[in-house]
Short mmCIF file of C-alpha atoms and ligand atoms in Angstrom, two decimals:
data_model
loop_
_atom_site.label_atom_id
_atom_site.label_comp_id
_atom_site.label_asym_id
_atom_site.label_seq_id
_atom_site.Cartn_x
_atom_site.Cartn_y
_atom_site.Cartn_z
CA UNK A 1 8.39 32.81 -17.92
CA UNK A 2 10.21 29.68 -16.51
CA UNK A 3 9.67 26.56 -19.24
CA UNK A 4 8.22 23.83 -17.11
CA UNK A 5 9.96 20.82 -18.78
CA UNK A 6 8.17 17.63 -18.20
CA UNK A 7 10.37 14.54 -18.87
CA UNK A 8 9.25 11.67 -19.31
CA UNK A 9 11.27 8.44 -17.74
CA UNK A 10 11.53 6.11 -20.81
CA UNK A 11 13.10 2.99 -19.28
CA UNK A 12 13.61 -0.31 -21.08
CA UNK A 13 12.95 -3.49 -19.54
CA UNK A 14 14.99 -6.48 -21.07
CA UNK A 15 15.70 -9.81 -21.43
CA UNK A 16 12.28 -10.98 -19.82
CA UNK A 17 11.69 -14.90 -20.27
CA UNK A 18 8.08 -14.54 -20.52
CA UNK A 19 5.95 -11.49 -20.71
CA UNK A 20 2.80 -12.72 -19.83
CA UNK A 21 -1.06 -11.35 -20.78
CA UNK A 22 0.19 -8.80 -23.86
CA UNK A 23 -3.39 -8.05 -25.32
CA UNK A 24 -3.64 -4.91 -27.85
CA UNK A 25 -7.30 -4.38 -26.79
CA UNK A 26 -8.67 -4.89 -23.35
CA UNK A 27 -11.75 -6.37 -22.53
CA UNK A 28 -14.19 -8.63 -19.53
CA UNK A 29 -12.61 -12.18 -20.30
CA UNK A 30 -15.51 -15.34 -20.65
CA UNK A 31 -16.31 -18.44 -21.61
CA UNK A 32 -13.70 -20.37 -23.47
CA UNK A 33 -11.95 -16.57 -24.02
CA UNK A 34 -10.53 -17.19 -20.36
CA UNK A 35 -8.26 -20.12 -21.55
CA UNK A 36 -6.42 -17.33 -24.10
CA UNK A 37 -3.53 -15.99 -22.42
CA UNK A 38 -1.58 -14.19 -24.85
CA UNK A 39 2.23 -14.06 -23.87
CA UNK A 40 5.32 -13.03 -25.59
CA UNK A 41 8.68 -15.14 -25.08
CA UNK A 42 12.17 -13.47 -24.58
CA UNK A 43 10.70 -9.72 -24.93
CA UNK A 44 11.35 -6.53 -23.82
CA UNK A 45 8.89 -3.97 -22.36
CA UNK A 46 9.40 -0.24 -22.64
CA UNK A 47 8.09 2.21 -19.97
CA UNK A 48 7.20 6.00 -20.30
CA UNK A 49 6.88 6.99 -16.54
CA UNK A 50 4.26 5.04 -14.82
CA UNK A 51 2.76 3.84 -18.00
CA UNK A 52 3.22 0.87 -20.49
CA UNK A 53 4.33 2.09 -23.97
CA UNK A 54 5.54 -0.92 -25.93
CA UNK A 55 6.32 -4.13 -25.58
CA UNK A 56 8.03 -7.01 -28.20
CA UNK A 57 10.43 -9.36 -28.45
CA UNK A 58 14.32 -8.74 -27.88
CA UNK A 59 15.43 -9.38 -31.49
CA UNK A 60 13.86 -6.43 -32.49
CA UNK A 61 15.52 -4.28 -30.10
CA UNK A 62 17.91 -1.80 -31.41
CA UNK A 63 21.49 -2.99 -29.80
CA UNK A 64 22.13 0.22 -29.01
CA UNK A 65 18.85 1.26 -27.07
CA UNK A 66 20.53 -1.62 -24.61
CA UNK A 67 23.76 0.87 -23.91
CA UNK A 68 20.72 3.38 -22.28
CA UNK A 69 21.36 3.49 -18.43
CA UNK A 70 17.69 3.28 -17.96
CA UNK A 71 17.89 -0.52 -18.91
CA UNK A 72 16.67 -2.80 -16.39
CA UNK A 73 17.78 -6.62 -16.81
CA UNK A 74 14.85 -8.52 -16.05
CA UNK A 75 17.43 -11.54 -15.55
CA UNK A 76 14.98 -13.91 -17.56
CA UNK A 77 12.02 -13.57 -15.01
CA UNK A 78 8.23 -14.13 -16.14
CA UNK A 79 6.22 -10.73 -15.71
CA UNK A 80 2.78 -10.98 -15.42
CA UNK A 81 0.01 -7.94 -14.82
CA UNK A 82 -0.25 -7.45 -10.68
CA UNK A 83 -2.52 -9.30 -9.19
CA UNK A 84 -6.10 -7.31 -8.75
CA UNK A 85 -7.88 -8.34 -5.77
CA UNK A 86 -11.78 -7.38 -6.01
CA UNK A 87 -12.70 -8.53 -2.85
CA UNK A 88 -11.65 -8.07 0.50
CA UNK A 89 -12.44 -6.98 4.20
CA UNK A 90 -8.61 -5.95 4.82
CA UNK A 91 -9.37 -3.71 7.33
CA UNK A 92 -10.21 -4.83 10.89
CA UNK A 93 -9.37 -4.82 14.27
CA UNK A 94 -7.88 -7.93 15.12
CA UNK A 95 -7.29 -12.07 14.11
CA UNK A 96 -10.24 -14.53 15.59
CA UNK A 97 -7.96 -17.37 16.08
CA UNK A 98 -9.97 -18.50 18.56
CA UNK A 99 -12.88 -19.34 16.01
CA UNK A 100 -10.27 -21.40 14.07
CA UNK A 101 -10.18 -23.60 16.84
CA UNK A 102 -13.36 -24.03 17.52
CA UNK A 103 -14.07 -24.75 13.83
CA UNK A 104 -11.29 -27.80 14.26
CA UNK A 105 -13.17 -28.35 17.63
CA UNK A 106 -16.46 -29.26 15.10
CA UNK A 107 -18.56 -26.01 15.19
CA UNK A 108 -19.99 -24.60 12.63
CA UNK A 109 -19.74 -21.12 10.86
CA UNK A 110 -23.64 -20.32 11.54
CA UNK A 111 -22.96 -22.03 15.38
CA UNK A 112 -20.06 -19.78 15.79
CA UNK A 113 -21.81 -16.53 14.47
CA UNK A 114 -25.06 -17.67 16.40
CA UNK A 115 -22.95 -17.32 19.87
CA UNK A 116 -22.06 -13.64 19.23
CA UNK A 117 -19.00 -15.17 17.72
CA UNK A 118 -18.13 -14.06 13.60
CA UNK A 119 -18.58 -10.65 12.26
CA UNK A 120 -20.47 -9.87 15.85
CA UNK A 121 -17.37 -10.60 17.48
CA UNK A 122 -15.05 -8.41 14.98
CA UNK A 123 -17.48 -5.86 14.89
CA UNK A 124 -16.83 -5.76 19.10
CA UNK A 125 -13.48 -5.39 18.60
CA UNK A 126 -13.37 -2.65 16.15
CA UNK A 127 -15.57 -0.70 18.48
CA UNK A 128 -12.92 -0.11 20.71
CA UNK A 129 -9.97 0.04 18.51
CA UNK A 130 -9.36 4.18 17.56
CA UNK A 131 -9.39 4.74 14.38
CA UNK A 132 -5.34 5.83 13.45
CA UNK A 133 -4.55 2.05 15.26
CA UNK A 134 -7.25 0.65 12.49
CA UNK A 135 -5.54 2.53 9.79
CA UNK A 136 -1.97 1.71 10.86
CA UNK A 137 -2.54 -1.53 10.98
CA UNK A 138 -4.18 -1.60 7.67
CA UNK A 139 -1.34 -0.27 6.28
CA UNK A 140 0.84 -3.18 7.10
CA UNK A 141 -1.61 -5.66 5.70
CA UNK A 142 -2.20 -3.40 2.58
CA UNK A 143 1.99 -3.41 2.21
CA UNK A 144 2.41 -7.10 3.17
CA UNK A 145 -0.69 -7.85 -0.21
CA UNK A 146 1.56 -5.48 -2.58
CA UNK A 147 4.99 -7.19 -1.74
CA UNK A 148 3.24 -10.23 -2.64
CA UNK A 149 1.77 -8.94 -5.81
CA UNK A 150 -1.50 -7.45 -5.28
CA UNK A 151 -1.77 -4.20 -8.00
CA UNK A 152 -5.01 -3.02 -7.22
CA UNK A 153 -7.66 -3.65 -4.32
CA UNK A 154 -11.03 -3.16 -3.23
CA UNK A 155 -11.88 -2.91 0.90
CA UNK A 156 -15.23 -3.59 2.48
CA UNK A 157 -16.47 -2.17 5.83
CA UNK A 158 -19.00 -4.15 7.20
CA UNK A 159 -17.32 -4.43 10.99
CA UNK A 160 -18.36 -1.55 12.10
CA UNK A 161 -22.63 -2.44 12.67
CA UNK A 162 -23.22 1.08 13.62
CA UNK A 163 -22.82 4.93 12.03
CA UNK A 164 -19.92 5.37 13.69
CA UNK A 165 -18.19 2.24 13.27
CA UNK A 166 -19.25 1.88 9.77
CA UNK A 167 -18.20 5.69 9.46
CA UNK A 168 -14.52 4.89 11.25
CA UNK A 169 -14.10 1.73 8.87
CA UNK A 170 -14.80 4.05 5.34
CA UNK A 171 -12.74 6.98 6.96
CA UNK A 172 -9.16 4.60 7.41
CA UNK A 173 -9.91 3.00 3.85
CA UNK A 174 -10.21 6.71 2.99
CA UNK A 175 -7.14 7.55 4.32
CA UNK A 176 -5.25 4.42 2.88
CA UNK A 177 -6.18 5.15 -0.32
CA UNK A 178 -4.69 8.71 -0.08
CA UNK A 179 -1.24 6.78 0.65
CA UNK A 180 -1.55 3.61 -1.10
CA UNK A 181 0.73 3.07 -4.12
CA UNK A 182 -1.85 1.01 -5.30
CA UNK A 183 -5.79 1.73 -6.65
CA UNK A 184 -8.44 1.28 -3.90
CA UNK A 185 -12.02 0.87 -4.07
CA UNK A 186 -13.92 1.45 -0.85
CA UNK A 187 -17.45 -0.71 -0.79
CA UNK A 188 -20.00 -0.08 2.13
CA UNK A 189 -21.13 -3.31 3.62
CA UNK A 190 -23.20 -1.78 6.77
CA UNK A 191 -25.61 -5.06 5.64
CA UNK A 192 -22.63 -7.88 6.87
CA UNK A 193 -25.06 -8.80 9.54
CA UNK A 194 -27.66 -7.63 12.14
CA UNK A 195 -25.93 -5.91 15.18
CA UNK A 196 -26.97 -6.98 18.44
CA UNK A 197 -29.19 -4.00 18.91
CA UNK A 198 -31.18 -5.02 16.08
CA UNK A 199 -31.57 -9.05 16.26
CA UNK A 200 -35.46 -8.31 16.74
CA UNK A 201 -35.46 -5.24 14.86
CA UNK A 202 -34.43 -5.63 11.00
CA UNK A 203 -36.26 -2.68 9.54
CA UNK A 204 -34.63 -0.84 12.44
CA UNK A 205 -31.36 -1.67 10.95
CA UNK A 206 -31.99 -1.31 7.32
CA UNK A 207 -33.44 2.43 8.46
CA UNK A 208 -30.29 3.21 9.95
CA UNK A 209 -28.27 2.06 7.01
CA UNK A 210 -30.44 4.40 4.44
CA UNK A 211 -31.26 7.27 6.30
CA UNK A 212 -28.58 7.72 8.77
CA UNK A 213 -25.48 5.71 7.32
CA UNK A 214 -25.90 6.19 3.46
CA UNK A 215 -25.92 10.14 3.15
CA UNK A 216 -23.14 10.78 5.21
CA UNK A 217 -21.39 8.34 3.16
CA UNK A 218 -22.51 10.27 0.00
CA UNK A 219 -21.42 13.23 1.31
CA UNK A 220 -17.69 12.14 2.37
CA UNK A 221 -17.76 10.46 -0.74
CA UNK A 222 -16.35 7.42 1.45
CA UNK A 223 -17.13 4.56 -0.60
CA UNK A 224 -17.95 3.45 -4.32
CA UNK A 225 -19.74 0.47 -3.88
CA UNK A 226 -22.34 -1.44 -1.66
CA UNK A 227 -22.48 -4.84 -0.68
CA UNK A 228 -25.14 -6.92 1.21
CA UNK A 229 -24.24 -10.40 2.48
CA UNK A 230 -27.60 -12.09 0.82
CA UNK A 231 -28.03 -15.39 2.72
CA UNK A 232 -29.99 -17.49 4.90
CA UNK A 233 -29.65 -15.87 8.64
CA UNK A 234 -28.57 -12.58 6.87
CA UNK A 235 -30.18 -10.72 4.64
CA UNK A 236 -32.91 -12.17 2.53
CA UNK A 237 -33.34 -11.19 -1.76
CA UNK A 238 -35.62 -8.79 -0.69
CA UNK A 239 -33.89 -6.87 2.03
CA UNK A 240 -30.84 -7.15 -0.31
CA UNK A 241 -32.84 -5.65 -2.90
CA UNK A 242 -34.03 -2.28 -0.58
CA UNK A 243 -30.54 -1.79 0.21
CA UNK A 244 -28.84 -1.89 -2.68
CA UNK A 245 -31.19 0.32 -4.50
CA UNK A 246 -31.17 2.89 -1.64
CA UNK A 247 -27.42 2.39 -2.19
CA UNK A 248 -27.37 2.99 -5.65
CA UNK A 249 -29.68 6.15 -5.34
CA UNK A 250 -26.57 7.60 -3.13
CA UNK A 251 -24.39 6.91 -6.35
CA UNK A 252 -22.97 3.31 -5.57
CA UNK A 253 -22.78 0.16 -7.30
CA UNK A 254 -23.68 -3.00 -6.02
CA UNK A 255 -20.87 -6.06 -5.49
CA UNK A 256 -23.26 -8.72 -3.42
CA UNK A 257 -22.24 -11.57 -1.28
CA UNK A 258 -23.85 -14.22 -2.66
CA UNK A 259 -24.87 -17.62 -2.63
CA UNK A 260 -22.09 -18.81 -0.05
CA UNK A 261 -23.34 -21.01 2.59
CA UNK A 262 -27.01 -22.03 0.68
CA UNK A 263 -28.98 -21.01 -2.13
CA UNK A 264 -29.12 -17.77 -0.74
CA UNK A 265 -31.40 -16.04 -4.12
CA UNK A 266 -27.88 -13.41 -3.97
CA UNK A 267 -27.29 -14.11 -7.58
CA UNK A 268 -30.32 -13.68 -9.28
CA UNK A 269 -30.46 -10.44 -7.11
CA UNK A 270 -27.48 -9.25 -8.14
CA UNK A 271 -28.29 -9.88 -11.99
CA UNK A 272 -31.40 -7.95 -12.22
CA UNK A 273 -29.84 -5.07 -9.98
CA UNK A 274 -27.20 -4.94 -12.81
CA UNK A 275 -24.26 -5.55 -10.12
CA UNK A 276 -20.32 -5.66 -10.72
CA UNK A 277 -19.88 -8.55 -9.46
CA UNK A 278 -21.81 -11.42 -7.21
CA UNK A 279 -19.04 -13.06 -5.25
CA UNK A 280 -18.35 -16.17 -3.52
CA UNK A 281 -20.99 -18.69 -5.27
CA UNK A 282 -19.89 -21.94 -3.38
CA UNK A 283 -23.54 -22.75 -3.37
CA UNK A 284 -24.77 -22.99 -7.10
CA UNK A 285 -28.27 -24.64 -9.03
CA UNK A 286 -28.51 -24.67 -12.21
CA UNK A 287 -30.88 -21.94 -12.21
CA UNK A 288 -27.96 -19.56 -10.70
CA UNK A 289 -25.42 -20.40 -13.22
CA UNK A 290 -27.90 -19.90 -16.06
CA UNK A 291 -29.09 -16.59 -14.61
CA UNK A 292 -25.19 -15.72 -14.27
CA UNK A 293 -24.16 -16.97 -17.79
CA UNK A 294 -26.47 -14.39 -19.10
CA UNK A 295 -25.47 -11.06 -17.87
CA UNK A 296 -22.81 -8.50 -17.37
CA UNK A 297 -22.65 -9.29 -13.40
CA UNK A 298 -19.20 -11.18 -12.97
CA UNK A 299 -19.35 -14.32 -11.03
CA UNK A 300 -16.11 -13.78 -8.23
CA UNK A 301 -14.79 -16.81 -6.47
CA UNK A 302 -13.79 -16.60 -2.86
CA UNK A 303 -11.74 -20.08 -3.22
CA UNK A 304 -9.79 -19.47 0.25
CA UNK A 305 -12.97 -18.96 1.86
CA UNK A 306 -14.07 -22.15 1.08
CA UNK A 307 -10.90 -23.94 2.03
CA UNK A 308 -10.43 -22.27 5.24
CA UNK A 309 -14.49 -22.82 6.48
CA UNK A 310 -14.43 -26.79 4.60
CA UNK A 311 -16.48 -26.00 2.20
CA UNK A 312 -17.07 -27.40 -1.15
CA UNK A 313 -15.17 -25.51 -3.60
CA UNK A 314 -16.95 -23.31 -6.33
CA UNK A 315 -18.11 -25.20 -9.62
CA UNK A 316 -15.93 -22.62 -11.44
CA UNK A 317 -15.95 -25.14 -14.35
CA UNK A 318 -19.20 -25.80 -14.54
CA UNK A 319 -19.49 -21.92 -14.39
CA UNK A 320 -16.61 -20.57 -16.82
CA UNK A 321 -18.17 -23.91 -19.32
CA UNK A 322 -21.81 -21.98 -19.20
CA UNK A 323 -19.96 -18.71 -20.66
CA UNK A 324 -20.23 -16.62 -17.12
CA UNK A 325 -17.13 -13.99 -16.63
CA UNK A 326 -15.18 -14.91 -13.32
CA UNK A 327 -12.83 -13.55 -11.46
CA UNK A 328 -10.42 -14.76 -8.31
CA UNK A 329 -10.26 -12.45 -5.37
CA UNK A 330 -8.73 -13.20 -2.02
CA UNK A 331 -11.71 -12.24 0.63
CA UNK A 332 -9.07 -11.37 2.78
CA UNK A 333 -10.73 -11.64 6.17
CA UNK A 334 -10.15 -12.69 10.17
CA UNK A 335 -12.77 -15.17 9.76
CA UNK A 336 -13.16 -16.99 6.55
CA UNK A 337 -9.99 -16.14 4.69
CA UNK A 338 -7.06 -14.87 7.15
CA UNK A 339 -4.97 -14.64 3.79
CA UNK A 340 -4.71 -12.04 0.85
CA UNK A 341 -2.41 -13.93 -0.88
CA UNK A 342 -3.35 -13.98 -4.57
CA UNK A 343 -0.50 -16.17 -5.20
CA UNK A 344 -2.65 -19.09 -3.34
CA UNK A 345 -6.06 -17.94 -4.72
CA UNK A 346 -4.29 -18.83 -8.10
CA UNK A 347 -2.61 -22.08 -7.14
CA UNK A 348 -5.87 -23.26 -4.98
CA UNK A 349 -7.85 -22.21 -8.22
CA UNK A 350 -5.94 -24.32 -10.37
CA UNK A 351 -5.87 -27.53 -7.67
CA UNK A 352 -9.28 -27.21 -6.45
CA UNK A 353 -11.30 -25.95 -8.93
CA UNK A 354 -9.63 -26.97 -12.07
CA UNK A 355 -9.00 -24.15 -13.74
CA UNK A 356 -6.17 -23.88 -16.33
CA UNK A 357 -3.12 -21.58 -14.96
CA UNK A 358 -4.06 -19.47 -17.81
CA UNK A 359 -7.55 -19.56 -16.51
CA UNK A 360 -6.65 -18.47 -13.22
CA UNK A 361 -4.31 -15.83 -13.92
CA UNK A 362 -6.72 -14.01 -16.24
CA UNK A 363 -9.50 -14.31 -13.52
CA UNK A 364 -6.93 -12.75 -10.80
CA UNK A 365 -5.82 -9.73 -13.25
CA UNK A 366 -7.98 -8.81 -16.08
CA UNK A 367 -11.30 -10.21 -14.57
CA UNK A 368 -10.42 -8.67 -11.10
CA UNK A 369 -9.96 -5.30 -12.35
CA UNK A 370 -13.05 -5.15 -14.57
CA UNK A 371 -14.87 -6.04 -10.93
CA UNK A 372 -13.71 -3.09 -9.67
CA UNK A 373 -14.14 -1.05 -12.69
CA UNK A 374 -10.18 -1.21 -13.34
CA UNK A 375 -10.08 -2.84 -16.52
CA UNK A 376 -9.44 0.34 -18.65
CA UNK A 377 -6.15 0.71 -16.31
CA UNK A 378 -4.40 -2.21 -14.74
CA UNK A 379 -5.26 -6.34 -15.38
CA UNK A 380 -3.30 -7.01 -19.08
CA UNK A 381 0.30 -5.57 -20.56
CA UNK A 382 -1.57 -3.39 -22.98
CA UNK A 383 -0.33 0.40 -23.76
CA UNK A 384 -1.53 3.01 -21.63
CA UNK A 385 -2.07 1.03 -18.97
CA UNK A 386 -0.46 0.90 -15.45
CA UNK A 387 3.00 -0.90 -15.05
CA UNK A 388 1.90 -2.69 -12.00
CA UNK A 389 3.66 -5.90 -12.12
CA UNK A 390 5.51 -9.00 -10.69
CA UNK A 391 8.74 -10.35 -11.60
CA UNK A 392 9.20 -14.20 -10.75
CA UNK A 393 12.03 -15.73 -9.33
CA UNK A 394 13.69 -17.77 -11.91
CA UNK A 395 10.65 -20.66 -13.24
CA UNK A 396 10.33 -23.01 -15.94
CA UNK A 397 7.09 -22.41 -17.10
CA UNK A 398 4.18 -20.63 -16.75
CA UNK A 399 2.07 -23.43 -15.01
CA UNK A 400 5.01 -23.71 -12.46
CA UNK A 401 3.54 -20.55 -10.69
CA UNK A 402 0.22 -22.11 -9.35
CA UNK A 403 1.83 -25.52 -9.21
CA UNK A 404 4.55 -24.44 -6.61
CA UNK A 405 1.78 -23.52 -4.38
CA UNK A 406 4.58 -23.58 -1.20
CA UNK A 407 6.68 -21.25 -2.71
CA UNK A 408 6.68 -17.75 -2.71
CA UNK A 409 7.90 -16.71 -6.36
CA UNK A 410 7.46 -13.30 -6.15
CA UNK A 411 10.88 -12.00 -6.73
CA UNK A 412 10.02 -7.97 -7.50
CA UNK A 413 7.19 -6.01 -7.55
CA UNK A 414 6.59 -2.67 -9.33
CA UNK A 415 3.86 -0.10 -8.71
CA UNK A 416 3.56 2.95 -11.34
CA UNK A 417 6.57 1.90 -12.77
CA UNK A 418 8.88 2.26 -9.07
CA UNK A 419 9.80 -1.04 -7.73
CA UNK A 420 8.37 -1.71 -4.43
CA UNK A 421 10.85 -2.17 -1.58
CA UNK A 422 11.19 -5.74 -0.46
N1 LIG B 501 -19.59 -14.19 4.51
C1 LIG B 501 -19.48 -13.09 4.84
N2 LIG B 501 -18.47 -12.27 5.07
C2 LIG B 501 -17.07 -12.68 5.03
C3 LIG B 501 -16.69 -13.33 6.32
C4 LIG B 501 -16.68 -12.31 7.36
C5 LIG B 501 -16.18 -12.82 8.68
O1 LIG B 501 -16.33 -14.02 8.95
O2 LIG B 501 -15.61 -11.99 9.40
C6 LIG B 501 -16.80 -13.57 3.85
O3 LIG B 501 -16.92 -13.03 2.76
O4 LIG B 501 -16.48 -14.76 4.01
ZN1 LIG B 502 -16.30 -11.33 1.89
#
């Protein structure tokens, strides 16, 4: 019988200035624990295949181990966990520009949306887009997030308004996560707004989701999560509520829009339905925060939402001070957040919001992944887990990454241990 020999790649990675998030346990970060960011200066970390398997400082190294032509010279970069991005719509037909102007022009998102304008209008062009142009394009954006250090990401539908749009949507993130490097979870968001069809019909809509929309989607096994945008002109609490649970009888977990443009009652929804995560929270009472503070639901802040639609930012202090567990995602979208750059989530986190850099980078890795139920694989440098990381370019210090908010200081990025090709 021929001996299948299975060899493992050890390879040694050395002389890195700052290896950054080394935790020996791995856990949903809170409270005052979000200002620890463990870190280990001048270290090495040692790879077995796609895996992390130690990690210390140089000193310790045995000279000779550096002789090993599987040594890669880090060259004195920081390297920090990928960036894990719970919270985008990545996939959709085309940019709405347009809207940006009109937004300069004065108008308001709700204006905007209420002249067919917004999701309506991205939902019209997905229609007519076929589906391998959706998931080619995809692609692009998925491979322009990695080379800019995005590890692990989650993709809404929520364009598509109808069973087959919301169908074509959860078949291309399908399909990208067979050929993505990286981790993908797919979340159904059929409730993004009323189609057009339905403005006068609601429980029309909400039929169509559960009886029509959700079983095929159990059966493909297209998505793991559902998401409802809970607010004002939307979907109410209660609707939310029907939704979700029919979503959760079909085997997914709730992640809920919440609480973006008003008190929207997302939150408290999302806490008593046990959700991941309730994301966005630019709209906060005390009530919310309290409510937030005192679950398991992660609080996830859409900070380049915000900026792009003029928005107040989140009260992420005011929330991280209360105890709740937050994480950073990008909301990577063609109307409220035309960027998936984590490296700006961070930076705006840090300007806008106040958050320490150490803050910030735990809510962007460990945080993120834990919102898309990650946490026991990618987020920290902890054994066992993914080696999913960025290199810097050459940086003094650690605060220097969200501080040079114009620069891009991603030097290298690997995935599984392979570097991703620049
Ligand atoms: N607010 C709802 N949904 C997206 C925006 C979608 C769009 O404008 O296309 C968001 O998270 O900001
Ligand atoms: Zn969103």
């Amino acid at each position: 019988m021929e001996r299948g020999y299975i060899v493992y790649m050890l390879r040694l990675i050395t002389h890195i200035k700052c290896l950054v998030g080394t935790r020996n346990t791995s856990t949903v970060l809170r409270g005052a624990a979000l200002r620890e960011l463990p870190c280990v200066e001048d270290a090495f970390l040692l790879l077995d295949d796609e895996r992390i398997a130690a990690y210390g400082l140089m000193k310790d190294i045995d000279k000779q181990e550096l002789s090993n032509p599987t040594v890669i010279d880090a060259r004195g970069a920081f390297v920090l966990p990928a960036w894990c991005d719970s919270h985008t719509h990545l996939v959709f037909a085309a940019s709405r520009e347009e809207e940006f102007v009109d937004k300069i022009r004065g108008m308001s998102y709700e204006a905007i949306a209420a002249k067919g304008g917004g999701i309506l209008n991205s939902a019209r062009k997905l229609q007519e887009m076929p589906e391998e142009q959706l998931f080619e394009q995809s692609l692009q954006r998925l491979y322009e997030l990695i080379r800019l250090g995005t590890g692990a990401i989650e993709i809404k539908s929520g364009y598509g308004l109808s069973v087959q749009g919301e169908l074509k949507m959860l078949r291309v993130i399908k399909k990208l996560k067979a050929v993505s490097p990286i981790p993908i979870k797919a979340t159904f968001l059929g409730a993004h707004t009323y189609p057009l069809v339905y403005r006068n019909d609601h429980q029309g809509y909400i039929d169509l989701m559960i009886h029509d929309m959700l079983p095929e989607i159990a059966k493909e096994r297209l998505a793991d999560y559902i998401d409802v945008f809970c607010e004002e002109g939307f979907f109410s609490p209660a609707e939310t509520i029907t939704i979700c649970k029919a979503g959760m009888m079909a085997g997914l977990k709730p992640k809920i829009h919440a609480n973006q443009l008003h008190l929207s009652g997302g939150v408290q929804v999302g806490v008593q339905l046990g959700a991941l995560s309730v994301d966005h929270l630019e709209t906060m009472d005390a009530d919310a925060i309290k409510a937030l503070a005192a679950s398991n639901t992660i609080g996830t802040l859409l900070p380049t939402a915000a900026f792009f639609l003029r928005m107040p930012f989140q009260p992420a202090r005011q929330l991280i001070d209360a105890g709740c567990a937050i994480a950073l995602a990008s909301d990577y979208n063609p109307g409220s957040s035309p960027s998936g750059n984590m490296n700006l989530v961070v930076s705006m986190s840090c300007i806008q919001m106040k958050l320490s850099p150490e803050e910030a980078i735990n809510a962007a890795t460990m945080n993120g992944a834990y919102a898309m139920e990650l946490g026991d694989r990618l987020g920290s440098i902890t054994v066992g887990k993914k080696a999913n990381l960025i290199f810097t370019k050459p940086i003094p210090s650690l605060a220097y990454l969200p501080y040079a908010f114009g620069s891009n200081l991603v030097d290298r990025v690997m995935i599984n241990g392979e570097w991703i090709e620049k």
